[in-house]
């Protein structure tokens, strides 16, 4: 069973590597202080088999490392992690975080928002969805894991 899960995680990571770029923009807030973000992934291959995981992965990745771009009516937000090298310095943590799917706990796709379209001009696929991110829970998890320092360390 463990081998099957590792194979599945490897297949997902291979598909995610094929993604060329993604954008993440603010789409408002939801219940409980969660953020709504709109994620668009542009890739050479159709991600339909694991498009939900890919969208969640890039939504969490964007909130962690890139921040959220503003859109009309919604402001931009800084990334949770300010250190651009942390993904390398804490490589073991992030490898496990992505491959074991821990990121899925902090992202959920808004029902009926997932779309996959083929751009005939560029021969690429655009996978898009609105995702609800538990940014507070994610930040707390990173603090408890020792990846980032929380406000309690200031005193």
Coordinates of C-alpha atoms in Angstrom, one line a residue:
X1 CA 0.0 0.0 0.0
X2 CA 2.8 2.4 0.9
X3 CA 4.5 1.7 -2.5
X4 CA 1.2 2.6 -4.3
X5 CA 1.0 5.9 -2.3
X6 CA 4.6 6.8 -3.1
X7 CA 4.0 6.0 -6.8
X8 CA 0.9 8.1 -6.8
X9 CA 2.8 11.0 -5.1
X10 CA 5.5 10.7 -7.7
X11 CA 3.0 10.8 -10.6
X12 CA 1.4 13.9 -9.1
X13 CA 4.8 15.6 -8.7
X14 CA 5.8 14.8 -12.3
X15 CA 2.6 16.3 -13.6
X16 CA 3.1 19.4 -11.4
X17 CA 6.6 19.8 -12.8
X18 CA 5.2 20.0 -16.3
X19 CA 3.3 23.2 -15.3
X20 CA 5.1 26.2 -16.8
X21 CA 3.5 29.0 -14.9
X22 CA 0.7 30.0 -12.6
X23 CA -1.0 33.1 -11.3
X24 CA -2.8 33.7 -8.1
X25 CA -5.1 36.6 -7.5
X26 CA -7.3 37.6 -4.6
X27 CA -11.0 36.7 -4.9
X28 CA -12.1 37.9 -1.4
X29 CA -12.6 36.3 2.0
X30 CA -14.7 33.4 3.2
X31 CA -16.1 32.3 6.5
X32 CA -13.7 31.9 9.3
X33 CA -11.2 34.4 7.9
X34 CA -10.2 32.2 5.1
X35 CA -8.9 33.8 1.8
X36 CA -10.4 33.1 -1.5
X37 CA -7.9 33.1 -4.4
X38 CA -8.2 32.5 -8.1
X39 CA -5.5 30.2 -9.5
X40 CA -4.7 29.8 -13.2
X41 CA -2.1 27.2 -14.2
X42 CA -0.8 27.3 -17.8
X43 CA 0.8 24.0 -18.9
X44 CA 1.8 22.1 -22.0
X45 CA -0.2 19.0 -20.9
X46 CA -3.8 18.6 -19.8
X47 CA -3.9 18.2 -16.0
X48 CA -7.4 16.7 -15.9
X49 CA -6.4 13.6 -14.0
X50 CA -5.0 15.5 -11.1
X51 CA -6.1 19.1 -11.8
X52 CA -7.6 19.5 -8.3
X53 CA -4.4 18.6 -6.6
X54 CA -2.4 20.8 -9.0
X55 CA -4.7 23.8 -8.3
X56 CA -4.5 23.2 -4.5
X57 CA -0.7 22.8 -4.7
X58 CA -0.2 26.1 -6.6
X59 CA -2.7 28.0 -4.5
X60 CA -0.7 27.0 -1.3
X61 CA 2.6 27.6 -3.0
X62 CA 1.5 31.0 -4.1
X63 CA 0.3 32.0 -0.6
X64 CA 3.5 30.7 0.9
X65 CA 6.2 32.1 -1.4
X66 CA 4.7 34.6 -3.9
X67 CA 1.8 36.3 -2.2
X68 CA -1.6 37.1 -3.6
X69 CA -1.9 39.7 -6.4
X70 CA -4.7 42.3 -6.1
X71 CA -7.8 42.4 -8.3
X72 CA -10.5 44.9 -8.6
X73 CA -12.0 45.3 -5.1
X74 CA -9.5 43.1 -3.4
X75 CA -6.0 44.0 -2.1
X76 CA -2.8 42.2 -2.5
X77 CA -1.2 40.2 0.3
X78 CA 2.4 39.5 1.1
X79 CA 3.6 35.9 1.1
X80 CA 3.7 34.1 4.5
X81 CA 7.3 33.2 4.0
X82 CA 9.6 36.1 3.3
X83 CA 12.9 34.2 2.9
X84 CA 13.3 33.3 -0.8
X85 CA 15.8 30.5 0.0
X86 CA 13.7 28.7 2.7
X87 CA 12.4 26.0 0.3
X88 CA 16.1 24.9 -0.2
X89 CA 17.2 25.4 3.4
X90 CA 14.2 23.4 4.7
X91 CA 14.2 21.0 1.8
X92 CA 13.3 17.9 3.8
X93 CA 10.3 19.6 5.3
X94 CA 9.0 20.9 2.0
X95 CA 9.6 17.7 0.1
X96 CA 7.5 15.9 2.6
X97 CA 4.9 18.7 2.7
X98 CA 4.3 18.5 -1.0
X99 CA 4.8 14.7 -1.6
X100 CA 2.7 13.6 1.4
X101 CA -0.1 16.0 0.5
X102 CA -0.1 18.0 3.8
X103 CA -0.9 21.1 1.7
X104 CA -4.3 19.7 0.9
X105 CA -5.5 20.4 4.5
X106 CA -5.2 24.1 3.9
X107 CA -6.9 24.4 0.5
X108 CA -10.3 23.5 -0.8
X109 CA -11.7 24.2 -4.2
X110 CA -15.0 26.2 -4.4
X111 CA -17.6 23.8 -5.9
X112 CA -18.1 24.2 -9.7
X113 CA -15.2 26.6 -10.1
X114 CA -12.7 24.2 -11.7
X115 CA -12.3 24.7 -15.4
X116 CA -9.8 23.3 -17.9
X117 CA -9.5 25.0 -21.3
X118 CA -7.2 24.5 -24.3
X119 CA -5.7 27.6 -25.8
X120 CA -5.5 26.6 -29.5
X121 CA -3.2 29.5 -30.4
X122 CA -0.5 28.6 -27.9
X123 CA -1.3 24.9 -27.8
X124 CA -1.3 25.0 -24.0
X125 CA -3.9 24.2 -21.3
X126 CA -5.2 26.6 -18.7
X127 CA -6.5 25.0 -15.5
X128 CA -8.3 27.5 -13.3
X129 CA -10.3 27.4 -10.0
X130 CA -11.3 29.5 -7.0
X131 CA -9.7 28.1 -3.9
X132 CA -10.4 28.7 -0.3
X133 CA -7.1 28.9 1.7
X134 CA -6.8 28.5 5.5
X135 CA -3.9 31.0 5.7
X136 CA -4.0 31.2 9.6
X137 CA -4.0 27.4 9.9
X138 CA -1.2 27.1 7.4
X139 CA 0.9 29.8 9.2
X140 CA 0.3 28.1 12.6
X141 CA 1.4 24.8 11.1
X142 CA 4.6 26.3 9.8
X143 CA 5.3 27.9 13.1
X144 CA 4.7 24.7 15.1
X145 CA 6.9 22.8 12.6
X146 CA 9.7 25.4 13.1
X147 CA 9.8 26.5 9.5
X148 CA 8.9 30.2 10.4
X149 CA 9.0 32.1 13.6
X150 CA 5.7 33.3 15.1
X151 CA 4.9 36.5 17.1
X152 CA 5.5 34.6 20.4
X153 CA 9.2 34.6 19.6
X154 CA 9.3 38.4 19.8
X155 CA 8.8 38.5 23.5

